[in-house]
XYZ file of C-alpha atoms in Angstrom:
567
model
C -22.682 19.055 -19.346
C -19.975 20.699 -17.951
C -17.315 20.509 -20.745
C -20.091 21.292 -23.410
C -20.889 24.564 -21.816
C -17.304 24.983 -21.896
C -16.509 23.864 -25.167
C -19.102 26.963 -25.857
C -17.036 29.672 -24.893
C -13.392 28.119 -24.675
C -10.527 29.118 -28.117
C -7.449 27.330 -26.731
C -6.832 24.559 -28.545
C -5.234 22.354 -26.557
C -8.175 22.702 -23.739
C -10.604 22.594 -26.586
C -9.028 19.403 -27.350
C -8.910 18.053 -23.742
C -13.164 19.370 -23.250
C -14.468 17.441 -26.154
C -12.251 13.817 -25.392
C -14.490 14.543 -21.800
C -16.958 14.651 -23.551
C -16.732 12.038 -25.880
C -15.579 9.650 -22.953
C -18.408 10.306 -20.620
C -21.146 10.019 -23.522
C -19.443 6.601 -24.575
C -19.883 5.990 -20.695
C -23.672 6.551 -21.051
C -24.279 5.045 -23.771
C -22.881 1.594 -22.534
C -24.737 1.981 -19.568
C -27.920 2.548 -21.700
C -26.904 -0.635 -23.457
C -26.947 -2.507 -20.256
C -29.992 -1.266 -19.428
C -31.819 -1.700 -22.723
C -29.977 -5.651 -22.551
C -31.278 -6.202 -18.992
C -34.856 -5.057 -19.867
C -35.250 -7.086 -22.988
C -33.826 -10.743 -20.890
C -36.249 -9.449 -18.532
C -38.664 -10.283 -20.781
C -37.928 -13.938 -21.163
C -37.327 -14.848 -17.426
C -39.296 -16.798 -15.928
C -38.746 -17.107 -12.189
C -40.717 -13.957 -10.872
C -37.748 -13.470 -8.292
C -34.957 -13.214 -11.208
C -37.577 -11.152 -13.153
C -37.741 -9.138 -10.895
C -33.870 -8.272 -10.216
C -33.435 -7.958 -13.924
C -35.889 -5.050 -14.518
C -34.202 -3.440 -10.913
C -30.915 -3.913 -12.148
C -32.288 -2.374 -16.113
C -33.574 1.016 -14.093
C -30.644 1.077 -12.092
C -28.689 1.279 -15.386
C -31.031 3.509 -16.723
C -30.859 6.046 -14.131
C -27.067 5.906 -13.876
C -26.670 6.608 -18.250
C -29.125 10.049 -17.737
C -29.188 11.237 -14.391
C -27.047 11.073 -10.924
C -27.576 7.718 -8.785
C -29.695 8.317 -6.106
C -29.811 5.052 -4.125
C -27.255 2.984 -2.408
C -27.698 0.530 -4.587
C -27.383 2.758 -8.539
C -24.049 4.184 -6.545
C -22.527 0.280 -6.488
C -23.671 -0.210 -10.076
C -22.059 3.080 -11.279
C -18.896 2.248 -9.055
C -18.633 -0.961 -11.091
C -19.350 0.432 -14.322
C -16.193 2.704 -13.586
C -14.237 -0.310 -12.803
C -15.454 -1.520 -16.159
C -14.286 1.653 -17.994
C -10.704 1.060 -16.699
C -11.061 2.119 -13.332
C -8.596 -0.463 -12.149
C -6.473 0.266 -8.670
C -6.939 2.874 -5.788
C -10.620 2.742 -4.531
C -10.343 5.678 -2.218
C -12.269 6.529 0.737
C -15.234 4.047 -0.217
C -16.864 4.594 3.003
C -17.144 8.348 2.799
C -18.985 8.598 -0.704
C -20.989 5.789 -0.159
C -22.501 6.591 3.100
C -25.137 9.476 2.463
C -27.225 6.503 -0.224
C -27.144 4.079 2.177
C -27.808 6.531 5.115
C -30.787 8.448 2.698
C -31.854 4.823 1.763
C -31.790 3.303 5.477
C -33.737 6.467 6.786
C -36.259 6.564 4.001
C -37.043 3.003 4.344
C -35.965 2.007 0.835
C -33.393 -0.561 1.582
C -32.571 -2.347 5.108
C -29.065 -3.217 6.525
C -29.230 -6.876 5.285
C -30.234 -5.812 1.491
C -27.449 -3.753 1.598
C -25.150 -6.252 3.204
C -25.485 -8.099 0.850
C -25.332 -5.848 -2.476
C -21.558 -4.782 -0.743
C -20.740 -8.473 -0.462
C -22.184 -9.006 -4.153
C -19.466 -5.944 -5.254
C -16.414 -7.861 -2.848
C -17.687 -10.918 -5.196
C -17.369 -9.060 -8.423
C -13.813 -7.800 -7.556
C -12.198 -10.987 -7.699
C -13.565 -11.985 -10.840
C -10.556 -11.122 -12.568
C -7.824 -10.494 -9.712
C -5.193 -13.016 -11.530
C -2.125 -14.393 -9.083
C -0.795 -10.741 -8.588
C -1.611 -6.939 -7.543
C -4.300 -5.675 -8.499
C -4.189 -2.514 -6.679
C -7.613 -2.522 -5.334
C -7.569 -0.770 -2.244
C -10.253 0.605 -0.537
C -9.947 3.403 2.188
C -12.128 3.194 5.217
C -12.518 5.389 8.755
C -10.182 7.984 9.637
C -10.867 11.277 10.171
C -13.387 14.002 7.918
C -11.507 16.535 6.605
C -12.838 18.602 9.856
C -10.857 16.194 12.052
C -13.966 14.910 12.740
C -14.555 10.799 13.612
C -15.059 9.388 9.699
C -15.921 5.618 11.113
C -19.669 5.156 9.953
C -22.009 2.157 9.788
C -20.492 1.323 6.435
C -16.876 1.150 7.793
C -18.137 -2.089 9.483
C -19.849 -3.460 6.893
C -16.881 -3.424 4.978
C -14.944 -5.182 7.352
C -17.684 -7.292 7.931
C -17.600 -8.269 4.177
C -14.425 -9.074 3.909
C -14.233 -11.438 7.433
C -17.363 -13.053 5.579
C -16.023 -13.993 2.097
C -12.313 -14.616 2.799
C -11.361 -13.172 -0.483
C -8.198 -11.350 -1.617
C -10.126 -8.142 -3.557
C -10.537 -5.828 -2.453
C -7.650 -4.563 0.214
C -8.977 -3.138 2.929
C -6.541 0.172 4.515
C -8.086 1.427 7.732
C -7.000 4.677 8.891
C -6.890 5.294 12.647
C -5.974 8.486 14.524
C -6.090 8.644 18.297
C -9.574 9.275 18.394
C -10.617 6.289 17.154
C -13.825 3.862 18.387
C -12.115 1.036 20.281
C -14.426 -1.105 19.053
C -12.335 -0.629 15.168
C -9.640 -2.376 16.123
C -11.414 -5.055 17.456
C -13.112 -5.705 14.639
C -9.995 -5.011 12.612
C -8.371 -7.610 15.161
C -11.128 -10.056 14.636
C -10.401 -10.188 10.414
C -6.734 -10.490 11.086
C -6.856 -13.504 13.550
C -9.050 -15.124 11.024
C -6.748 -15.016 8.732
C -8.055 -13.066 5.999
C -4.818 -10.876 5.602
C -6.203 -8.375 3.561
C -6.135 -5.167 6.476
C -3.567 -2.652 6.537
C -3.595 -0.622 9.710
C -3.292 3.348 8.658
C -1.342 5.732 10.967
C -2.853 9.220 10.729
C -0.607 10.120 13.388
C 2.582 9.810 11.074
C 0.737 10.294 7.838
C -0.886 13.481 8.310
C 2.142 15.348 9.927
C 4.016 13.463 6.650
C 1.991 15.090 4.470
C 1.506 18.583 5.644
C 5.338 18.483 5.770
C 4.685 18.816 1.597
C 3.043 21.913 2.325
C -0.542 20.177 2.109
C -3.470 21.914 4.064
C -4.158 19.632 6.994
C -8.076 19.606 5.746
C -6.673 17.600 2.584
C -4.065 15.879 4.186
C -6.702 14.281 6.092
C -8.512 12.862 3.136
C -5.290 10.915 2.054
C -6.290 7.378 0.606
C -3.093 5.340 -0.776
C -2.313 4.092 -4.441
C -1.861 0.699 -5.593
C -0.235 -0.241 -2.797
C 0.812 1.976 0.176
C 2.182 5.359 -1.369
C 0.073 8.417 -0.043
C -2.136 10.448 -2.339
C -4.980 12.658 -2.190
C -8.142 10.827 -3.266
C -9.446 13.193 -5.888
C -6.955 15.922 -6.118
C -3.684 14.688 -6.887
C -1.955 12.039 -8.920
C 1.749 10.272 -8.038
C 4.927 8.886 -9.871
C 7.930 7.219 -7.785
C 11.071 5.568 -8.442
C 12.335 2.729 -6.771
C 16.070 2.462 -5.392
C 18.263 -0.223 -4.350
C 19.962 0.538 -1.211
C 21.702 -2.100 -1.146
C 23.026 -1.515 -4.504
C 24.875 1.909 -2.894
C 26.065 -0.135 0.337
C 27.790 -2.541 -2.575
C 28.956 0.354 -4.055
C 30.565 2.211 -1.387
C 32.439 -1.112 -0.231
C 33.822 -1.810 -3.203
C 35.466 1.606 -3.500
C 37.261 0.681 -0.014
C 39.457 -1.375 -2.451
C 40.792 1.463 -4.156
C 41.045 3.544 -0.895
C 40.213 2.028 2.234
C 38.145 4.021 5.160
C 40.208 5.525 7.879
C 36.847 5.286 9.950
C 33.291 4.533 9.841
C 32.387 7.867 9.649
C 33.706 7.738 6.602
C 31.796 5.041 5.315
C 28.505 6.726 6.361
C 29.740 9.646 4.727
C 30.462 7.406 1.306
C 27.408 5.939 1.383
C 25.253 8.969 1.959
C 27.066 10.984 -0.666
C 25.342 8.073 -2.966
C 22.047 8.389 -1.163
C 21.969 12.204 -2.988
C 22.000 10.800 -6.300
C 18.689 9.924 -5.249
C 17.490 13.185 -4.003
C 16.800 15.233 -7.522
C 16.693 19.519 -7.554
C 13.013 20.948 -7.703
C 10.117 19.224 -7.279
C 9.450 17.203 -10.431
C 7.633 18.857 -13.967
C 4.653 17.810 -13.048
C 3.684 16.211 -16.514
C 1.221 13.524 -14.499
C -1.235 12.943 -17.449
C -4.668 11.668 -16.416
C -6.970 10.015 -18.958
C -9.737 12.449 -19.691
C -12.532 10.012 -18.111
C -10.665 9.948 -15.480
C -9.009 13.561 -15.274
C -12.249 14.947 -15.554
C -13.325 13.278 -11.818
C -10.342 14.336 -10.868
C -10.771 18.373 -8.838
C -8.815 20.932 -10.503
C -8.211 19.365 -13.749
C -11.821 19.754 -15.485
C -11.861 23.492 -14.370
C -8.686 23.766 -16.266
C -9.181 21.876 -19.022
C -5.913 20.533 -18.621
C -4.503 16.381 -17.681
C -2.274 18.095 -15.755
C -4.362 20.101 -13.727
C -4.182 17.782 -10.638
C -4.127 19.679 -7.486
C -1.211 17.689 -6.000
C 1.277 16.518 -7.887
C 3.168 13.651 -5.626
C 7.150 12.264 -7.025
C 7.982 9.505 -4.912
C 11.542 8.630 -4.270
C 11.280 5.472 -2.510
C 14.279 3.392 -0.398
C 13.973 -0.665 -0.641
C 16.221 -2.842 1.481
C 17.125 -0.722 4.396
C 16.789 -4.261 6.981
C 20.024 -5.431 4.790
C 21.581 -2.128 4.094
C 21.453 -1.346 7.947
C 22.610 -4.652 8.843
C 25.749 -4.802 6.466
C 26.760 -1.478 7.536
C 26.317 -2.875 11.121
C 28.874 -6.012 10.580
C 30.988 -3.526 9.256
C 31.368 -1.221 12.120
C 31.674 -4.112 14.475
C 33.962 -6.345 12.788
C 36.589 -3.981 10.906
C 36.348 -0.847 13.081
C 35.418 -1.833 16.801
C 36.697 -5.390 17.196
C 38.935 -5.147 14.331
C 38.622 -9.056 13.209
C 38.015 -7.957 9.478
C 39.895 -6.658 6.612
C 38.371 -4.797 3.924
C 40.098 -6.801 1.637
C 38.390 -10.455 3.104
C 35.229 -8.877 3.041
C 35.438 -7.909 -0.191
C 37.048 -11.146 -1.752
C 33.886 -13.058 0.052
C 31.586 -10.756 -1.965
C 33.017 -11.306 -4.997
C 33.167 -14.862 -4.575
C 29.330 -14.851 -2.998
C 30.630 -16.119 -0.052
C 31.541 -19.693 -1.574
C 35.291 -19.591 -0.331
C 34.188 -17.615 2.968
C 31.224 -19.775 4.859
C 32.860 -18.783 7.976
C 32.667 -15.427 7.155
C 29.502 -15.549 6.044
C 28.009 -17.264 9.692
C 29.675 -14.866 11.594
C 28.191 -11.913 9.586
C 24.631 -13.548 9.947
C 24.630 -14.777 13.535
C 27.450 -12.494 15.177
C 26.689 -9.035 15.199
C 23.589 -6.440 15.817
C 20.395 -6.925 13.574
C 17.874 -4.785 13.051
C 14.216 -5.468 14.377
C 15.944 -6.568 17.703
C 15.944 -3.075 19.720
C 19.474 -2.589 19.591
C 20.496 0.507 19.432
C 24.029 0.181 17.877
C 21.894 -0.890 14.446
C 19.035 1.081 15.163
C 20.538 4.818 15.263
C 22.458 3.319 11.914
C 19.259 2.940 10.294
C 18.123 6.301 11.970
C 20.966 8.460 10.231
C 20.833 7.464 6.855
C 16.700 6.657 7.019
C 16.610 10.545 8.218
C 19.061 11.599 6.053
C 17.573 10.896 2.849
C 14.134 11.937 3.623
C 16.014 15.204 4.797
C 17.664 15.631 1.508
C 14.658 14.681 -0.422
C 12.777 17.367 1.000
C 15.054 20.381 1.016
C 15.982 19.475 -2.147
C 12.185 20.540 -3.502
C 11.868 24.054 -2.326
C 13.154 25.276 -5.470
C 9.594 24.128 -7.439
C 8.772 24.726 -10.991
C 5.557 23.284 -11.655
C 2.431 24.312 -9.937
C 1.010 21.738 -6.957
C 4.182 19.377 -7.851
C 5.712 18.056 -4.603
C 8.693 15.585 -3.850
C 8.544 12.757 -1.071
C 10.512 10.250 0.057
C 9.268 6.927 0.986
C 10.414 3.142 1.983
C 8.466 0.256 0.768
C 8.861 -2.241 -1.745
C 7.570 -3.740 -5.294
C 8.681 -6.647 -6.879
C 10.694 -8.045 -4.042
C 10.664 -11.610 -6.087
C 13.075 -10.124 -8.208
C 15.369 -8.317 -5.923
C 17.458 -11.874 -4.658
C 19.403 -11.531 -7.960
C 21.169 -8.112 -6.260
C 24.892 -9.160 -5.113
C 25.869 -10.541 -2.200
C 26.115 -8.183 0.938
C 28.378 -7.528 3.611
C 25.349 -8.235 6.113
C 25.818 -12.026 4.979
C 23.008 -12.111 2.318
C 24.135 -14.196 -1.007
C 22.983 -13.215 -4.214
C 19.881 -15.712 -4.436
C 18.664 -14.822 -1.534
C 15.744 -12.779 -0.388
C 15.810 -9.217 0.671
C 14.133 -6.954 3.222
C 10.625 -6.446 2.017
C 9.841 -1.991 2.422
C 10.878 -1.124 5.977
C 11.087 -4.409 7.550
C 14.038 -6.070 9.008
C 16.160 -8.352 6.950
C 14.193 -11.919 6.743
C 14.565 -14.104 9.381
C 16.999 -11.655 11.201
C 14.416 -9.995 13.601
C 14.771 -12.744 16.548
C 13.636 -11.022 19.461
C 9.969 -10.735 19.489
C 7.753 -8.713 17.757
C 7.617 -5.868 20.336
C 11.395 -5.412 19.455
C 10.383 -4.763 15.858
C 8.398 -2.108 16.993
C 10.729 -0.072 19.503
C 13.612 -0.302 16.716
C 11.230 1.354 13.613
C 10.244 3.822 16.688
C 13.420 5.399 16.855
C 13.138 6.717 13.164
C 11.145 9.295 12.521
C 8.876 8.812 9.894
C 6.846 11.767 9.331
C 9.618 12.586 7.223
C 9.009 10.097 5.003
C 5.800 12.135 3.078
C 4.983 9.129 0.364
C 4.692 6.452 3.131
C 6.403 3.804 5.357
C 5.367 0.373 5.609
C 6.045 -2.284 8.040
C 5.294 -6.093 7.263
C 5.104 -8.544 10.177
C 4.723 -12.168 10.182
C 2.481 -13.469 13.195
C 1.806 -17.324 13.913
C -1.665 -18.750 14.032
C -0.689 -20.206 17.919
C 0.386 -16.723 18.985
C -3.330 -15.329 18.667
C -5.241 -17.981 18.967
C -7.391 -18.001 22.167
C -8.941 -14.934 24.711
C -5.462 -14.034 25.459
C -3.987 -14.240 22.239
C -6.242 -11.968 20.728
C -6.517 -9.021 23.523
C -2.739 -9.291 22.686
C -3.164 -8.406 18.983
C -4.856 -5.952 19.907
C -2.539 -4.471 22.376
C 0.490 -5.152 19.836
C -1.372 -2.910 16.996
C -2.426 -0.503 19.496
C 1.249 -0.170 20.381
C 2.434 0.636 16.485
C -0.068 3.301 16.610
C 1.054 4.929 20.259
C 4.722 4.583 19.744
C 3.973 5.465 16.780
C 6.379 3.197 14.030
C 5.511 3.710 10.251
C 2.916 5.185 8.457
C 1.566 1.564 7.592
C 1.738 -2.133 9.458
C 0.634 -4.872 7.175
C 0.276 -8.078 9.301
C 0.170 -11.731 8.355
C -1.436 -14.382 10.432
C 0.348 -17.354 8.897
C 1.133 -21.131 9.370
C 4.416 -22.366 7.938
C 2.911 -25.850 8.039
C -0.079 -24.966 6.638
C 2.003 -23.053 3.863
C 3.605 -25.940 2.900
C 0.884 -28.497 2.692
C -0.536 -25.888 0.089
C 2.589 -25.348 -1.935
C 2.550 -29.068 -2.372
C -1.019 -29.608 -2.836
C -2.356 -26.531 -4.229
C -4.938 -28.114 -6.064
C -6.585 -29.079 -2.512
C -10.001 -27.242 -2.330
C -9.180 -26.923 1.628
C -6.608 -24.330 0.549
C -8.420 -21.918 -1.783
C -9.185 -19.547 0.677
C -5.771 -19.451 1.808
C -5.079 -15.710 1.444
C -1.525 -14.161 2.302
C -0.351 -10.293 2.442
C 2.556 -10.342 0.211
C 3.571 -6.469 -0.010
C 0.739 -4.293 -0.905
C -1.099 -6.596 -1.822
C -2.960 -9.691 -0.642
C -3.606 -12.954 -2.880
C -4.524 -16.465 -3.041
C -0.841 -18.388 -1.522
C -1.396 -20.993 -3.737
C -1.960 -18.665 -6.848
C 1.231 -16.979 -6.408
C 4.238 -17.083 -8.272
C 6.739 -19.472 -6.548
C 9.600 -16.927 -5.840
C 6.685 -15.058 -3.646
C 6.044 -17.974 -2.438
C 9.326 -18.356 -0.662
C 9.441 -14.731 0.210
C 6.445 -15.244 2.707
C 7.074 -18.685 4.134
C 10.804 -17.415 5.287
C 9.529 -14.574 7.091
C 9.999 -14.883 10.399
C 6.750 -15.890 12.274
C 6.174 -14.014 15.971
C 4.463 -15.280 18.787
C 3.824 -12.835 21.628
């Protein structure tokens, strides 16, 4: 209605244009849902079990209402939610919780549905999301608690039922991202606590304490900074009012670069490595904040606040370019072994590491141990790694930043970010000076190198706390690997709680995504992954959770040689 009354009065053409492909997407919208309806009504017909019947002609004025008017039970708000998933509405869920609360809450109150009924319609939509999830990301992610936009509590009845869901069904759809701040119930992260020791691995704990100083960093009011949601995986947006793009960069890439132009000219000092290294780190850090050219699909620009009022795909509030950091566990750790062994114990030439790295290590094994087993690693709370990552971690954030104050664009913004994609594919980067070999696997986002963090996973913790990562504005992500034994039991559980409870105090990243896993287990179901006793075996790979035995082999790997903590 809206674009036809301003279809009425508009003469630019190119908003003109943009009104009536609104228009002509919604009515399409309608008209399918009419279809459904008029489908569901006719089968109705023909059934013959009065219970079926009966759920058929529900489910036909459900449809009905939702192709000519607004939906005005908890129930017609699911159906239109997975019509829109029908039309394409594939990836970020956003704050599910928030719009879906006043029709159950109306519908509760008013005595039209009780908490079981709707129970089970949510579990019915968790059902209907992994009907065609595949082996890979799907970028369903659903946004729950947090805080209003007031800085009021957001955790509602439906928060729990979500949760509740999920610990239920043991699926991989859809990802659940809870937000906590440090007013949050108690009783959350229990039940958060509860899903993870099960093993569903499909939570994300959500730091509003890093994100929402992140974000306002952008210049975003705090109001809207506190009704962030994340994309497909774990880069910050603002549900409803802004749209993002990113690039992803090889660090490690640069730290191969800058050692290999020690054999033209080889450092005096490792200040002057740093100082290589970040002068390639600003290649990285482009002038102005981006053009912002985001085009949204007009079904889905016209939901979108900003861009139906200006007739525009463009029009999104807030404009997010991500430049995003992956490998920083290896970078951080190479350019540790190099301080160490050719500066401060000066056991290394520049010219032996770099004939090892050109050989991948095959004429250098020696080498190769003593770079893996023999000097500071991240994710062990040692500080002479730690500030490392610190300084360049800071640095580009920094530079990212201050390099977008000169915008041109309205709403576009720049962030930095460190997380990863892909991470399969990233073993065929060349070998490393922290002892990787090309082949093998690499840091997933902000995590320490694999197999490299050996001291616990409180360690992990107190060596991410030393960087500060409200500079990083288009998120941080931490992945830890926790064994079944080291929750199982009263004890082991109060101490998952009191190890997530510490990531949010200290605080660490903007996101932890833990993994309750079983290397034993993993293997049994890599070799029999037919078994019916492992089709529920669900693993967080980045962003994204999935079936282990679904997954492509190279993933595989990456999770069973991550290192598993006990407490």
């Amino acid at each position: 209605d809206y674009a036809r009354k301003r279809l009425e009065t508009e003469s630019d053409n190119e908003k003109i244009e943009f009104l009536r492909a609104v228009e002509i997407s919604y009515d399409s919208a309608c008209k399918y849902a009419q279809k459904y309806a008029d489908y569901l009504s006719e089968i109705s017909l023909l059934e013959t079990n009065p219970k079926r019947k009966d759920e058929l002609k529900e489910i036909s004025d459900i449809s009905h209402e939702i192709a000519n008017n607004r939906p005005t039970s908890f129930h017609s708000a699911l159906q239109l939610f997975w019509f829109t998933h029908i039309f394409g509405g594939k990836g970020c869920v956003g704050r599910f919780d928030q719009w879906m609360y006043p029709f159950y809450k109306n519908d509760i109150e008013e005595g039209k549905i009780t908490q079981e009924k709707a129970q089970e319609l949510l579990e019915c939509l968790w059902i209907k999301l992994n009907y065609f999830a595949g082996n890979n990301d799907s970028l369903r992610n659903i946004a729950l608690a947090g805080q209003t936009p007031d800085g009021e509590d957001a955790c509602n009845e439906l928060t729990y039922m979500c949760i509740s869901a999920s610990a239920k069904l043991m699926l991989p759809e859809p990802k659940l991202n809870v937000h906590f701040y440090k007013d949050s119930p108690k009783e959350l992260l229990r039940e958060c606590c509860r899903v993870i020791a099960k093993g569903s691995n499909v939570i994300a704990v959500f730091n509003d304490e890093v994100i929402i100083p992140a974000l306002t960093r952008l210049g975003i009011p705090i109001e809207d900074a506190r009704d962030y949601c994340n994309d497909g995986c774990s880069e910050l947006i603002i549900g409803g009012k802004g749209t993002i793009s990113f690039r992803v960069h090889d660090s490690l890439t640069l730290l191969r670069e800058t050692v290999m132009q020690a054999e033209q000219k080889p450092y005096n000092t490792f200040d002057e490595v740093l100082a290589d290294f970040k002068a390639r780190l600003k290649n990285f850090m482009p002038k102005g904040n981006g053009d912002n050219d985001s085009i949204t699909f007009p079904f889905f620009a016209a939901s979108i606040m900003d861009c139906l009022d200006k007739a525009s795909p463009r029009g999104v509030r807030y404009s997010i370019w991500g430049e995003i950091m992956a490998e920083m566990g290896n970078t951080v750790d190479g350019l540790s072994a190099i301080k160490k062994f050719i500066y401060d114990d000066k056991s290394l030439t520049w010219e032996r590491l770099i004939s090892a790295l050109k050989s991948n290590y095959e004429n250098d094994e020696p080498l190769r141990q003593m770079l893996l087993n023999r000097v500071p690693k991240y994710g062990n709370d040692k500080d002479e790694v730690d500030m490392i990552l610190k300084d360049i971690s800071e640095f580009f954030c920094d530079g990212v930043h201050e390099n977008a104050q000169n915008p041109y664009g309205h709403g576009s913004k720049r962030a930095a970010g460190f997380m990863s994609f892909g991470i399969h594919g990233k073993s065929a980067l060349s070998a490393s000076p922290d002892g990787r070999k090309t082949g093998d696997l690499t840091a997933n986002s902000f995590s320490p190198a694999v197999g490299m963090d050996r001291s616990g996973p409180t360690a992990v913790l107190k060596s991410v706390g030393k960087v500060d990562l409200t500079k990083a504005s288009h998120g941080s992500v931490l992945d830890i690997a926790l064994h079944t034994t080291a929750i199982r039991g009263e004890d082991g559980f109060h101490n998952l709680i009191s190890f997530i409870d510490s990531f949010l105090k200290m605080p660490c990243t903007a996101t932890l995504q833990p993994n309750v896993i079983d290397r034993d287990t993993l293997l049994k179901a890599r070799s029999d992954p037919k078994s019916p006793e492992y089709r529920t075996l669900v693993v967080r790979v980045w962003g994204f959770s999935a079936v282990f035995v679904e997954l492509d082999p190279a993933l595989q790997e990456h999770v069973l040689s991550r290192t598993e903590h006990e407490f």
